[in-house]
Every structure is written in structure tokens, then in C-alpha cells.
Coordinates of C-alpha atoms in Angstrom, one line a residue:
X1 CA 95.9 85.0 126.7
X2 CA 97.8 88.3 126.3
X3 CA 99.3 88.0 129.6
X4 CA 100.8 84.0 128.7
X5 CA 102.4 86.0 125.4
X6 CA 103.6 88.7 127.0
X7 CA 105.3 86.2 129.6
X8 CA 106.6 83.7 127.0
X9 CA 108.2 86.7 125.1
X10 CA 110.1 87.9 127.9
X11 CA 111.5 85.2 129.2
X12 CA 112.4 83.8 126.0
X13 CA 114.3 87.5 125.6
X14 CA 116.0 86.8 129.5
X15 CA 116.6 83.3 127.6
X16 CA 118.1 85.2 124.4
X17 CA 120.3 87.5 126.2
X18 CA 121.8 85.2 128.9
X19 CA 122.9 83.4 125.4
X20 CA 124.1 86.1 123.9
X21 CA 126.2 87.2 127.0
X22 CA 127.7 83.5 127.6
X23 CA 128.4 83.8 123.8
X24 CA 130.2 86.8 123.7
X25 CA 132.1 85.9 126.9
X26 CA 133.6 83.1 125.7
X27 CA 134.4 83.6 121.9
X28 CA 136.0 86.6 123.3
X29 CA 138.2 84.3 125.8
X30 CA 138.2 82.3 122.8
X31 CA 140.0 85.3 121.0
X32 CA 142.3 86.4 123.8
X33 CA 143.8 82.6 124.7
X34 CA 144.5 81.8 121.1
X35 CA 146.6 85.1 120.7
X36 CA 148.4 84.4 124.6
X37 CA 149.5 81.3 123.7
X38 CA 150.7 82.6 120.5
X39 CA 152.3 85.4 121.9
X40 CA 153.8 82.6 125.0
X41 CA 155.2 80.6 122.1
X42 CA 156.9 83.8 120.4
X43 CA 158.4 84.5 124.0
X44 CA 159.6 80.6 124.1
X45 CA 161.3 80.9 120.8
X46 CA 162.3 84.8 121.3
X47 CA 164.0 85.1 125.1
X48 CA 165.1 81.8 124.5
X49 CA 167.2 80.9 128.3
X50 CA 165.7 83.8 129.8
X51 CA 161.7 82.6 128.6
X52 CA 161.7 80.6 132.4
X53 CA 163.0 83.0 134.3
X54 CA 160.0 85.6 133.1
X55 CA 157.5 83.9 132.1
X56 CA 156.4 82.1 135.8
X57 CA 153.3 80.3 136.1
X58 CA 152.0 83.2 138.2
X59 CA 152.4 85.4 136.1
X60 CA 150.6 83.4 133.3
X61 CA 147.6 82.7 135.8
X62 CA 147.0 86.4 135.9
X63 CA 146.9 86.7 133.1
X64 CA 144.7 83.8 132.4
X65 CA 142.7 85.6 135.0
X66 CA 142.5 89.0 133.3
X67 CA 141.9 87.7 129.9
X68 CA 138.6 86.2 131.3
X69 CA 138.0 89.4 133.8
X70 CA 138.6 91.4 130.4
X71 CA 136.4 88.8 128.4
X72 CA 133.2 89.6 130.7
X73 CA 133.7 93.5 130.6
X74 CA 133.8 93.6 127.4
X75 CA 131.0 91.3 126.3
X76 CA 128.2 93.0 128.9
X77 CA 129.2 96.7 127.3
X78 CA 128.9 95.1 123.8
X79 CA 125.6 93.9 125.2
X80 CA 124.4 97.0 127.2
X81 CA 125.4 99.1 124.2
X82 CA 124.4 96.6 121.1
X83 CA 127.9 97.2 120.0
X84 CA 129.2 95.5 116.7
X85 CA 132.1 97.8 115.8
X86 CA 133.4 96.8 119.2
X87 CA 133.1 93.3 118.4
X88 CA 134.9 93.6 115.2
X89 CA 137.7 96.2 116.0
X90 CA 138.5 93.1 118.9
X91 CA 138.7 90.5 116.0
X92 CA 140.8 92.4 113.6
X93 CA 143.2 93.3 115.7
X94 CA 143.6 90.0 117.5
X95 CA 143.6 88.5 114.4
X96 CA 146.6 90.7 112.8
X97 CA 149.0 90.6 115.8
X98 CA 148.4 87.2 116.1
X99 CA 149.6 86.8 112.2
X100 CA 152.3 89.4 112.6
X101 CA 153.5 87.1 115.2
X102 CA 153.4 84.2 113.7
X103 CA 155.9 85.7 111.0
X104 CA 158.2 86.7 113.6
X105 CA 158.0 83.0 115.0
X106 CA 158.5 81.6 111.5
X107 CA 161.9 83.9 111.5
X108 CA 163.3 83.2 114.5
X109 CA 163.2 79.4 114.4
X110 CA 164.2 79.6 110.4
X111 CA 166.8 81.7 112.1
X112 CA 168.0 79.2 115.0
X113 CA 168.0 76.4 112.6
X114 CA 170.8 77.9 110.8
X115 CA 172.6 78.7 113.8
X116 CA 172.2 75.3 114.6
X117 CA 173.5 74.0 111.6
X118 CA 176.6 76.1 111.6
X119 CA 177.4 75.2 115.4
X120 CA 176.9 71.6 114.8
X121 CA 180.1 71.1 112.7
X122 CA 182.0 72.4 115.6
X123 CA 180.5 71.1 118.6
X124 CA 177.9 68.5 117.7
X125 CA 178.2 66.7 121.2
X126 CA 177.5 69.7 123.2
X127 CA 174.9 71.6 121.2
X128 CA 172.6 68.1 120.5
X129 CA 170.3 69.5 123.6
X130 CA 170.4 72.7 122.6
X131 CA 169.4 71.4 119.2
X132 CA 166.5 69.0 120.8
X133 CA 165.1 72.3 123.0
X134 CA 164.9 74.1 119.7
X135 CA 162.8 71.5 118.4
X136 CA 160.7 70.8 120.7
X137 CA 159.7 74.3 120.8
X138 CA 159.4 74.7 117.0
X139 CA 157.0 71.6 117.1
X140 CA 154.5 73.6 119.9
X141 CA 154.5 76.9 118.1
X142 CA 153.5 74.6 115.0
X143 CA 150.5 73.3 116.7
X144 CA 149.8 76.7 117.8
X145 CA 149.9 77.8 114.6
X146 CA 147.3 75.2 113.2
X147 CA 145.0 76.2 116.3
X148 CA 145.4 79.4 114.8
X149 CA 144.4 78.7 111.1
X150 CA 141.8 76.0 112.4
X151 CA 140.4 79.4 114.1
X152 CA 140.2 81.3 111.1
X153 CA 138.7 78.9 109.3
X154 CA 135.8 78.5 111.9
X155 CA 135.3 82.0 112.4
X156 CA 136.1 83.9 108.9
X157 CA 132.5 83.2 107.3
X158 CA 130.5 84.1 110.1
X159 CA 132.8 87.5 110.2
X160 CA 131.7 87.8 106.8
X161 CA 127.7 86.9 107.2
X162 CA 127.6 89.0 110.1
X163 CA 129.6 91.7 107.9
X164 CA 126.6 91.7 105.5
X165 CA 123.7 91.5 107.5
X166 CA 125.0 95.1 108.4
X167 CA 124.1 96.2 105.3
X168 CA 120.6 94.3 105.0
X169 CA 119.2 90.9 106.1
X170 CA 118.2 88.4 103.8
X171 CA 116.4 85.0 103.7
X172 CA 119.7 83.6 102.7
X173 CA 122.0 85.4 105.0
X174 CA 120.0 83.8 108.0
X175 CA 120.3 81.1 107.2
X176 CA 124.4 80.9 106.6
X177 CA 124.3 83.1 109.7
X178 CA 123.1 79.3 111.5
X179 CA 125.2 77.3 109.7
X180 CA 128.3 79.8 110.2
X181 CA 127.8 79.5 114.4
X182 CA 127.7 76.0 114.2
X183 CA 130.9 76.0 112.2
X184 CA 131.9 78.6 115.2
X185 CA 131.5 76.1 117.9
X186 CA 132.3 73.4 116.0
X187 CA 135.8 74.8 116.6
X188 CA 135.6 74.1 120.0
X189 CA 135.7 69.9 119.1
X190 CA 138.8 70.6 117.0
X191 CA 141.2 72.0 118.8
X192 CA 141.3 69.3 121.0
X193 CA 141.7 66.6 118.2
X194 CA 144.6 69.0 117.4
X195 CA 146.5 69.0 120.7
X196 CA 146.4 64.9 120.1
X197 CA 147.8 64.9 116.4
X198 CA 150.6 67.2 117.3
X199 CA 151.7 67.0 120.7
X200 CA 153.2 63.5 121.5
X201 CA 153.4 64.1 125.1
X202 CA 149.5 65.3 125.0
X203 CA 148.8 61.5 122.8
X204 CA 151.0 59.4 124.5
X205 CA 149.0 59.2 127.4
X206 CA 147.5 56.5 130.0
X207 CA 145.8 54.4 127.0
X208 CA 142.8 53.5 129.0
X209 CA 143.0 57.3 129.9
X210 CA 142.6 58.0 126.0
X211 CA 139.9 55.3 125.6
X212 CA 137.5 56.9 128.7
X213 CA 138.5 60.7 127.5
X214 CA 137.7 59.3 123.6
X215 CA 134.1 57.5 124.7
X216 CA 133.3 60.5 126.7
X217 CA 133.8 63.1 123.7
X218 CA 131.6 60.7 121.4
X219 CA 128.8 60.4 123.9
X220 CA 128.5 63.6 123.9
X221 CA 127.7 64.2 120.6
X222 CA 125.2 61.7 120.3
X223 CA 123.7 63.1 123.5
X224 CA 122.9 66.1 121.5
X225 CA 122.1 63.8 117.9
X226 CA 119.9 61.6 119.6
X227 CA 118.0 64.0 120.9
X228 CA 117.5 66.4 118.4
X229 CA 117.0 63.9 115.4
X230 CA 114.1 61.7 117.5
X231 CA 112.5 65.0 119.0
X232 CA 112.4 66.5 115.4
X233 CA 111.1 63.0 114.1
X234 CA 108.5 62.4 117.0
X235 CA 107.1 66.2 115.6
X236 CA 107.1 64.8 111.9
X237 CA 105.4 61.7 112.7
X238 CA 102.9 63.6 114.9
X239 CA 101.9 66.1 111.9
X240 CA 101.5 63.2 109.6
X241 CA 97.9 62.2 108.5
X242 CA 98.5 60.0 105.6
X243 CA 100.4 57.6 107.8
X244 CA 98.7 54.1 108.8
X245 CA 98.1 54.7 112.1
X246 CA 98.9 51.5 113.5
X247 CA 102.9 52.2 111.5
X248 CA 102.0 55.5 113.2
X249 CA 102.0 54.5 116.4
X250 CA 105.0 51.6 116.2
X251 CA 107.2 54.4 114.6
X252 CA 106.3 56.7 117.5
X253 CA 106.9 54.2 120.3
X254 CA 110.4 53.2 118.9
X255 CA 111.4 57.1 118.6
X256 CA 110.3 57.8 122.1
X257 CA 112.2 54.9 123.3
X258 CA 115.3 56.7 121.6
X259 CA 114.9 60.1 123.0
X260 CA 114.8 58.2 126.2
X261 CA 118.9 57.3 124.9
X262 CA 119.1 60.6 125.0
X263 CA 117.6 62.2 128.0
X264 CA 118.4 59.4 130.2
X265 CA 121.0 56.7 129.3
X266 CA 123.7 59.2 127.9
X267 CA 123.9 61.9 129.9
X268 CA 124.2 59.0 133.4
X269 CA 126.7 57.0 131.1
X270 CA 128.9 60.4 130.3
X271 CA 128.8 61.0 134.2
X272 CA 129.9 57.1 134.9
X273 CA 132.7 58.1 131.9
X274 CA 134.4 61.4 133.7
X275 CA 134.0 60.2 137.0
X276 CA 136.3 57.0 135.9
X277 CA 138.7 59.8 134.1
X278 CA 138.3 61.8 137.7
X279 CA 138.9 58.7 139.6
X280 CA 136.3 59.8 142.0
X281 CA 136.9 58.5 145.5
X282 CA 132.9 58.8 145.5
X283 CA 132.0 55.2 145.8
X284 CA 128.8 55.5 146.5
X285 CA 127.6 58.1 144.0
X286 CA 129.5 55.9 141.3
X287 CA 127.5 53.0 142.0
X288 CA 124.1 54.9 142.3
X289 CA 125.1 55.9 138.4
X290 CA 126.2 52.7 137.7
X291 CA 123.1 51.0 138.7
X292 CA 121.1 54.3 137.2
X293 CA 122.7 54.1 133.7
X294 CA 122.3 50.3 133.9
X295 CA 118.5 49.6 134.3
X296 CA 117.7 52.7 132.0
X297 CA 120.5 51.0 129.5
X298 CA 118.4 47.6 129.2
X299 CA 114.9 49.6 129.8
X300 CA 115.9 51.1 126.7
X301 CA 117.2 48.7 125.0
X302 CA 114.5 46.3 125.2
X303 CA 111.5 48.6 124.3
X304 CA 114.1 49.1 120.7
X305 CA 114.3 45.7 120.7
X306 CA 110.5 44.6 120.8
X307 CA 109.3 47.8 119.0
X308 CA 111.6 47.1 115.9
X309 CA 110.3 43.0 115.9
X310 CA 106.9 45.0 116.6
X311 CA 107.4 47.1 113.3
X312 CA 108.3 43.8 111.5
X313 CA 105.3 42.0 112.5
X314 CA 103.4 44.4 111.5
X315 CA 104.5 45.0 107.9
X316 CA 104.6 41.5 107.9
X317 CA 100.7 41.1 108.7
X318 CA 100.2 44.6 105.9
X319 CA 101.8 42.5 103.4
X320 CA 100.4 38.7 104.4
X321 CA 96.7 39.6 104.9
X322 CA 96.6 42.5 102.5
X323 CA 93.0 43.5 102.4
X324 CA 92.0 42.1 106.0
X325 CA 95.2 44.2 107.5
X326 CA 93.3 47.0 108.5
X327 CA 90.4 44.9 109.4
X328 CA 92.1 42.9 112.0
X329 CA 95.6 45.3 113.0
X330 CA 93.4 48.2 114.7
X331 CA 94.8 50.7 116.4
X332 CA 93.5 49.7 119.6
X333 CA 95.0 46.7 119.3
X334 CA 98.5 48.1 118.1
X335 CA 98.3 50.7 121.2
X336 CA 97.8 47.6 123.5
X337 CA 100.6 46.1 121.7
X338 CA 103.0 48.7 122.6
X339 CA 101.9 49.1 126.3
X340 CA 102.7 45.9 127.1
X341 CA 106.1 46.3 125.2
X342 CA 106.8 49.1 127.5
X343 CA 105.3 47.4 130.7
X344 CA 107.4 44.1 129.7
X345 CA 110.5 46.6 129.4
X346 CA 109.7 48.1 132.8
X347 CA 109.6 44.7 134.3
X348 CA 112.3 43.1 132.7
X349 CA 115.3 45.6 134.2
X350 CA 114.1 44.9 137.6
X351 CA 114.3 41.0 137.2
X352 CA 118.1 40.7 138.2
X353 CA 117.8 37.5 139.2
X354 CA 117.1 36.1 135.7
X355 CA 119.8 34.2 134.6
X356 CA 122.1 35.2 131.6
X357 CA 121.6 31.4 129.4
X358 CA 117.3 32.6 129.5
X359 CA 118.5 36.2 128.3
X360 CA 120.6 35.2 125.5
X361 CA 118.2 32.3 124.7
X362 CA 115.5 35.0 123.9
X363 CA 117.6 37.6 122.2
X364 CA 118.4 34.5 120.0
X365 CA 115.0 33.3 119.8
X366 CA 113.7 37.0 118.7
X367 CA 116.5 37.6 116.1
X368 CA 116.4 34.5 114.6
X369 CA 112.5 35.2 114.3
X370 CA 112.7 38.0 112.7
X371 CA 114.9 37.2 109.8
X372 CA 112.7 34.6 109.3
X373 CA 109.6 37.1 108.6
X374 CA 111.9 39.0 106.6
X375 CA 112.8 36.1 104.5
X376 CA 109.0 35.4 104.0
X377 CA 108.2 38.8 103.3
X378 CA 111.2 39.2 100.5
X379 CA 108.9 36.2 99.3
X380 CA 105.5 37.4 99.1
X381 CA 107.0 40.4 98.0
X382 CA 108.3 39.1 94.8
X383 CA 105.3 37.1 94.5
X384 CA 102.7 40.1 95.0
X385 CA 105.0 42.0 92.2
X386 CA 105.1 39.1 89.8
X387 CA 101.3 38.6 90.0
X388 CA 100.6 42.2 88.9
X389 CA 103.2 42.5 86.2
X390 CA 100.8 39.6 85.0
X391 CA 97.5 41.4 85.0
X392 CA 98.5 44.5 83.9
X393 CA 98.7 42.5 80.8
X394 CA 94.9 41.3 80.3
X395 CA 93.1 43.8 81.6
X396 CA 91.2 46.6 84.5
X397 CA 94.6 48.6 83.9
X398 CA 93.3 51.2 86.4
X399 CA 92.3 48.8 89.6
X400 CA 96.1 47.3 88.7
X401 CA 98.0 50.2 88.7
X402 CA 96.7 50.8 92.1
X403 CA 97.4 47.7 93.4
X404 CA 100.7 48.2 92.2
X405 CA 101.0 51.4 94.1
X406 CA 99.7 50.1 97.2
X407 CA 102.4 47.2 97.4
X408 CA 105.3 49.5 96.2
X409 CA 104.8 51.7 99.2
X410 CA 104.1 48.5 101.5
X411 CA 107.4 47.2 99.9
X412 CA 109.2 50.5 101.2
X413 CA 107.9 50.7 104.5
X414 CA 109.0 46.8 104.7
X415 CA 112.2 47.6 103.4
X416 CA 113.0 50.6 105.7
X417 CA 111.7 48.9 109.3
X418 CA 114.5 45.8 107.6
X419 CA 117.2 48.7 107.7
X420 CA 116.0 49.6 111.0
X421 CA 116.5 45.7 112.1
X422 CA 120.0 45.6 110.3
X423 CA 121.4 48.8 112.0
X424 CA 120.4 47.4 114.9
X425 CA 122.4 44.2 115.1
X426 CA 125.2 45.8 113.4
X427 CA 124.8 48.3 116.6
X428 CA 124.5 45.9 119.4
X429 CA 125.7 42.5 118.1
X430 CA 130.0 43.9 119.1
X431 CA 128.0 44.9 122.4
X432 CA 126.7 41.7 122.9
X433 CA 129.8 39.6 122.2
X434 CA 132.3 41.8 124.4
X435 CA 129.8 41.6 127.0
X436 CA 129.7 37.3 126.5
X437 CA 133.2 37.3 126.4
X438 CA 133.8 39.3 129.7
X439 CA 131.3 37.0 131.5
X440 CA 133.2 33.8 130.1
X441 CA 136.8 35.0 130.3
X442 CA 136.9 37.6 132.9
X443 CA 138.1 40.7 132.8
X444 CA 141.1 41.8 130.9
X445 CA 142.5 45.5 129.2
X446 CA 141.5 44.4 126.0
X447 CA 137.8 43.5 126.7
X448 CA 137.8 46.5 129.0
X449 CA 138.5 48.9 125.9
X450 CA 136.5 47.1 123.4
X451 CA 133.3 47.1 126.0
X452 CA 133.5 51.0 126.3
X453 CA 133.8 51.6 122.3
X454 CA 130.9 48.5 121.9
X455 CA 128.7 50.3 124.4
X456 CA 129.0 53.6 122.4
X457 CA 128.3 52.1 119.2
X458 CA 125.1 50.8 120.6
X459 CA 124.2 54.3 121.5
X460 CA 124.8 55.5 117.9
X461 CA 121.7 53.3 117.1
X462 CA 119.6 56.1 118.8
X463 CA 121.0 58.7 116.7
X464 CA 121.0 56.6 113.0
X465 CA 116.9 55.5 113.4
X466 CA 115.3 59.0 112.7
X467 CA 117.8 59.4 109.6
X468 CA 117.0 55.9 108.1
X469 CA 112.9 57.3 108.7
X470 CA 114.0 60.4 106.7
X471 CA 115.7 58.4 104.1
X472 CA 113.6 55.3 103.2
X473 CA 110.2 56.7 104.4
X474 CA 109.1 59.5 101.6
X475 CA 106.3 61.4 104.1
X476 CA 108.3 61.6 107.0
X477 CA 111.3 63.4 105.1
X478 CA 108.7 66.2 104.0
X479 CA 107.1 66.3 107.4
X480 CA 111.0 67.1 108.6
X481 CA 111.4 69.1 106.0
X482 CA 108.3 71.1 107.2
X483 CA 109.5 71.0 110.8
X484 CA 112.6 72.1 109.7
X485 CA 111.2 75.1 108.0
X486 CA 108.7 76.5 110.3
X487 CA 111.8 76.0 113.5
X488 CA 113.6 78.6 110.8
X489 CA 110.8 80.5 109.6
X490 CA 110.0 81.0 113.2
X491 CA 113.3 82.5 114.5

């Protein structure tokens, strides 16, 4: 037993430091690039004519080169030696020159803009280029200046926590100190969205360019959502003992089938995505993906489907039969149930030759189905409500109050799977119609786009379940709760 801890502790700290090494490496690139292109913009503005003639694209590769040479020197001594003032003394200064230059930028454009001026009255025609060049460049060191602010802002507090944690560690400083990194790398999604918002030449691209670069940058983040919500939630439900087991076990199937989003259909669909922005001359690997992404994309899709008409059933038969429920729903029955969802999913990918009028005849049979339980158990609802507001009044005040209990929480679980249905078909119905229209219509640019942002918004489904559990379900948001604690606790 000894020996297992002993090896789970070191590799988790070979797993710690080859973090802590990629870290430092590239917030220290991170540090160095912001202040080169700073400093390349203050050249720009600065040498003016002469800014081509000395600033080559050679000589800007080394020293692209260098700043990452530089970048991994410095982070493994800061890791051999465990050195913060090194850290810090590299962050101050980058972060004053960078501002002192900045200044100097501001006063040398404020300073050809008046030349500008005055020249114009004499020789408009001749100095509009010049005019247009100043500009231009004015408008880049702009957006290099809001990289740089953006910067600060992601960096400052952790500067800060880190700061004080010098001087003590706290319950409290731990915890901003995780919320402060993910504000850290959080800057690495902005300064794209920066580029886009102030560099026309960098927005006015190829549109379907934008669209596959756009799709790809949202996938990703559910790729990391999807499967850190569902894995959290799979944990909750497992730890929960109050839980029907037969909701139990319909809650776990549909959460699984999510993860599945995550670990399968996202990261193949994010490979189909940049090998299309690539334009990989790879046919065969782009079909093998294709086809991959494809049958995992309905596998998927249909285990949701079922489980969530599954879930509806079954709060259907909690509410309908009431004290029979747990004499008839077993769990062995509900785990047979959700076996031969998933072995009806398994089956149902392979089955290409099923033709698209039987699928769309049973997605339209099943949907239609189950807003018709809903609309009966809205009814028996109100009707099991309106019977015990009427006995409270005459009499055996205790047995009614937990009768009333008992069908408030079946009215919440009822209510939460409905959310679960609505998100759902708000998720996949824009999939669904893009997808009708490009069979009837053909192809076009317009049904291209709209199938690449439909197919994402069905992904976000993946991601949205687990928080709809934590929000209409009271135990599961303490069980995460308690997840959430012990992951913290434990670190």
C-alpha cells in the first residue's frame, strides 16, 4: 500500500513540475512578445522610412527565436532554484518599459498628427499617403496597446495573490490564487478577439474562413465544459443516497452519454474543423474523421434523445401511479431500460441504409410524445396539489403535510427533466432544420454557415445539462458543492 502512495505521489510531483515548467515557459514568452511587439510598434512610429530598411523579417525571427530560447532558460533556473524574486523582477520591468513606451508612442503620433495637419494646407495632394501610413500605423500600436492593458488586467491580481501568499497562506488566498490563473489564461482567448475588433485586415477575412476559425474556438471550450461539468455531476450523482435510484440511474445514463460529447464527438469534430481551415490535401484521413465524428455524433445524440424521453417517462409513472411507482419501476427494470437505450443507440448509427422520411418520422413521433406526457403531468400535477390544499382543511394534518412534501419534490424533479427536454429542442431543433433544408435544397454558402454554427449549438446541449441538475435539482447542487470542496480541500 505504501509502495502505490509513494508511486502516486511522485508522479503526480513529475505531473506538478512538468506544469509548472510549461507554465513558466510560456507566460514568460507571454511577457517578452507583448513588450517586442510593443517595442516593433514604437520602432514603426519612431524610424518612420527607415523602420523597413532595419527591422527585416530575419531579424525579427531571431528574435522571436531568442525570446523563446530566453523564455526556457529562465523558467528551468526559476524552477531548479524555486525562485520568485526572479519571477517578479522579470514582470516589473517588462511591465514598466513596456509603459514607458507606450508614452513615447502616444507622443510621437500626437506629434506626427500635427505635422500632419500643418503640411496638409500646403500640400494636401502629396502628403494624403503619407497621412494614410501614419494612420495605419497609429491604429496597430492602438491595438497593441489594448493587448497590453487586456494583459494587465489578466495578470495584476494574481501578481498581487501571489505577492501575499509570500507573507503567509490563507484559506482565502488559495482560493483567489485559482481563480486569478484562470483569469491568467483566460487571457490567452482574448487577445485573439482583440486582433478581430481592431485590425480590419485581420477581420476582413475569407468569411467561411471566419465561420470554421469561429466554430473551432467555440468547440473548444465546450470540449473542456462538457467534460468537466458531466464528470463533476457523474461524481455528485454517485455520492448521492437520498436519490430514487431508478432517477439515479436515468440521470447517470444521460450524463455519461454527455461526457461521451466530450471525450469523443468534440475533440474528432475540432480535428474535421482545422483540417478544413488547413485545407488538408489528406483525403483519406479527412474522411476517416468525417465518418468517426459522424457515427459518434448520432450514437450520441440518440442515447440524449431516449434517456431524456426515458427521464420523462419515468417522472411521469412517479407522478401517475404514486404509491405503486416504486412497486412496479425497479431498478432492475430501469437498468434494463437503459441498456437497451444504449444497445438501440449502438445499432442505430450503423443502419445507414435507413431512410431519412423513417428518421424524421420517429424524431417526430418521440417529440410529439413527450409533450404529450408533459401536458398530462402539468395536469395531474395541478390536480394532486388541489386535492391536498383540500384536506389539509379537515383533518390528519401530519400524513398531509407529507403528502404535500412528497409531490413538491416529484413536481421539481418533473419540472427539471421538462427543462432538460426544452434545452434540448431549443439545442437541436436549428440542427435539424439546416440539416432538412440541405437535403431538400442542396448545398449553398448560406446553409453551409448556418450548419457549422447549428452543429455547435447542439454541442452546447452537453455542457447546459449538468447546470440545469445543479439548478432545479436541490441534492445534486450540494453533492457538487461537496465535490467541489473536497477537489479544493484536497490540493
Amino acid at each position: 500500500m505504501e509502495i502505490d502512495q509513494n508511486t502516486n505521489g511522485t508522479a503526480y510531483n513529475s505531473v506538478h513540475n512538468a506544469y509548472l515548467i510549461q507554465k513558466k515557459v510560456l507566460v514568460s514568452a507571454s511577457h517578452l512578445g507583448i513588450f517586442a511587439l510593443t517595442f516593433d510598434r514604437f520602432l514603426a512610429i519612431q524610424l518612420h522610412l527607415r523602420y523597413q530598411e532595419l527591422v527585416t523579417h530575419k531579424r525579427v525571427v531571431a528574435a522571436v527565436i531568442s525570446i523563446w530560447v530566453f523564455s526556457a532558460s529562465i523558467s528551468f533556473l526559476r524552477q531548479l532554484y524555486d525562485s520568485f524574486i526572479m519571477g517578479a523582477v522579470i514582470l516589473v520591468v517588462c511591465v514598466i518599459i513596456t509603459g514607458l513606451l507606450y508614452c513615447k508612442i502616444y507622443a510621437a503620433v500626437r506629434h506626427h498628427r500635427n505635422q500632419m495637419r500643418a503640411l496638409q494646407v500646403q500640400q494636401e495632394l502629396r502628403n494624403g499617403e503619407k497621412a494614410a501610413n501614419a494612420e495605419r500605423l497609429r491604429k496597430s500600436a492602438l491595438t497593441t496597446f489594448y493587448v497590453y492593458v487586456v494583459y494587465l488586467a489578466c495578470y495584476l491580481p494574481i501578481s498581487c495573490v501571489v505577492f501575499a501568499r509570500t507573507n503567509g497562506d490563507t484559506v482565502l488566498l488559495s482560493h483567489l490564487w485559482y481563480f486569478t490563473l484562470t483569469l491568467v489564461y483566460l487571457n490567452s482567448s482574448l487577445n485573439p478577439l482583440i486582433y478581430c475588433w481592431k485590425m480590419r485586415h485581420i477581420r476582413q477575412t475569407d468569411n467561411f474562413y471566419s465561420t470554421l476559425v469561429a466554430n473551432c474556438f467555440f468547440n473548444a471550450f465546450l470540449l473542456f465544459t462538457a467534460l468537466v461539468l458531466n464528470f463533476i455531476t457523474i461524481q455528485a450523482l454517485r455520492k448521492i443516497s437520498s436519490f430514487p435510484k431508478p432517477l439515479k440511474t436515468l440521470l447517470l445514463s444521460l450524463a455519461v452519454s454527455d461526457l461521451g460529447v466530450g471525450l469523443l464527438v468534440l475533440p474528432l469534430y475540432i480535428a474535421r474543423l482545422i483540417m478544413n481551415i488547413e485545407q488538408s490535401a489528406n483525403k483519406r484521413l479527412h474522411y476517416t474523421v468525417y465518418t468517426a465524428q459522424r457515427v459518434f455524433g448520432y450514437f450520441l445524440c440518440v442515447a440524449s434523445f431516449l434517456g431524456i424521453i426515458a427521464l420523462t417517462v419515468d417522472r411521469f409513472l412517479a407522478i401517475y401511479l404514486h404509491l405503486r411507482y416504486q412497486e412496479l419501476v425497479t431498478h432492475k427494470r430501469v437498468i434494463a431500460v437503459v441498456i437497451s437505450v444504449w444497445v438501440f443507440f449502438y445499432v442505430f448509427p450503423h443502419s445507414q441504409n435507413v431512410p431519412d422520411i423513417i428518421i424524421a418520422t420517429f424524431g417526430a413521433v418521440c417529440l410529439t410524445t413527450t409533450g404529450f406526457i408533459y401536458c398530462k403531468i402539468y395536469s395531474i400535477v395541478r390536480h394532486h396539489t388541489d386535492q391536498i390544499q383540500a384536506l389539509q382543511l379537515q383533518h390528519v394534518e401530519q400524513n398531509q403535510n407529507g403528502e404535500l412534501a412528497n409531490a413538491a419534490r416529484l413536481k421539481k424533479t418533473a419540472l427539471a427533466t421538462f427543462y432538460v427536454f426544452v434545452v434540448f429542442v431549443v439545442c437541436f431543433l436549428p440542427y435539424i432544420c439546416v440539416k432538412a433544408a440541405y437535403r431538400i435544397f442542396g448545398e449553398s454558402e448560406l446553409r453551409l454557415h448556418l450548419l457549422y454554427y447549428s452543429t455547435t449549438l447542439a454541442h452546447l446541449n452537453s455542457s447546459l445539462n449538468p447546470l440545469i441538475y445543479c439548478w432545479k435539482m436541490r441534492n445534486i447542487r450540494q453533492a457538487v458543492i461537496s465535490v467541489l470542496r473536497n477537489i479544493f480541500q484536497g490540493q
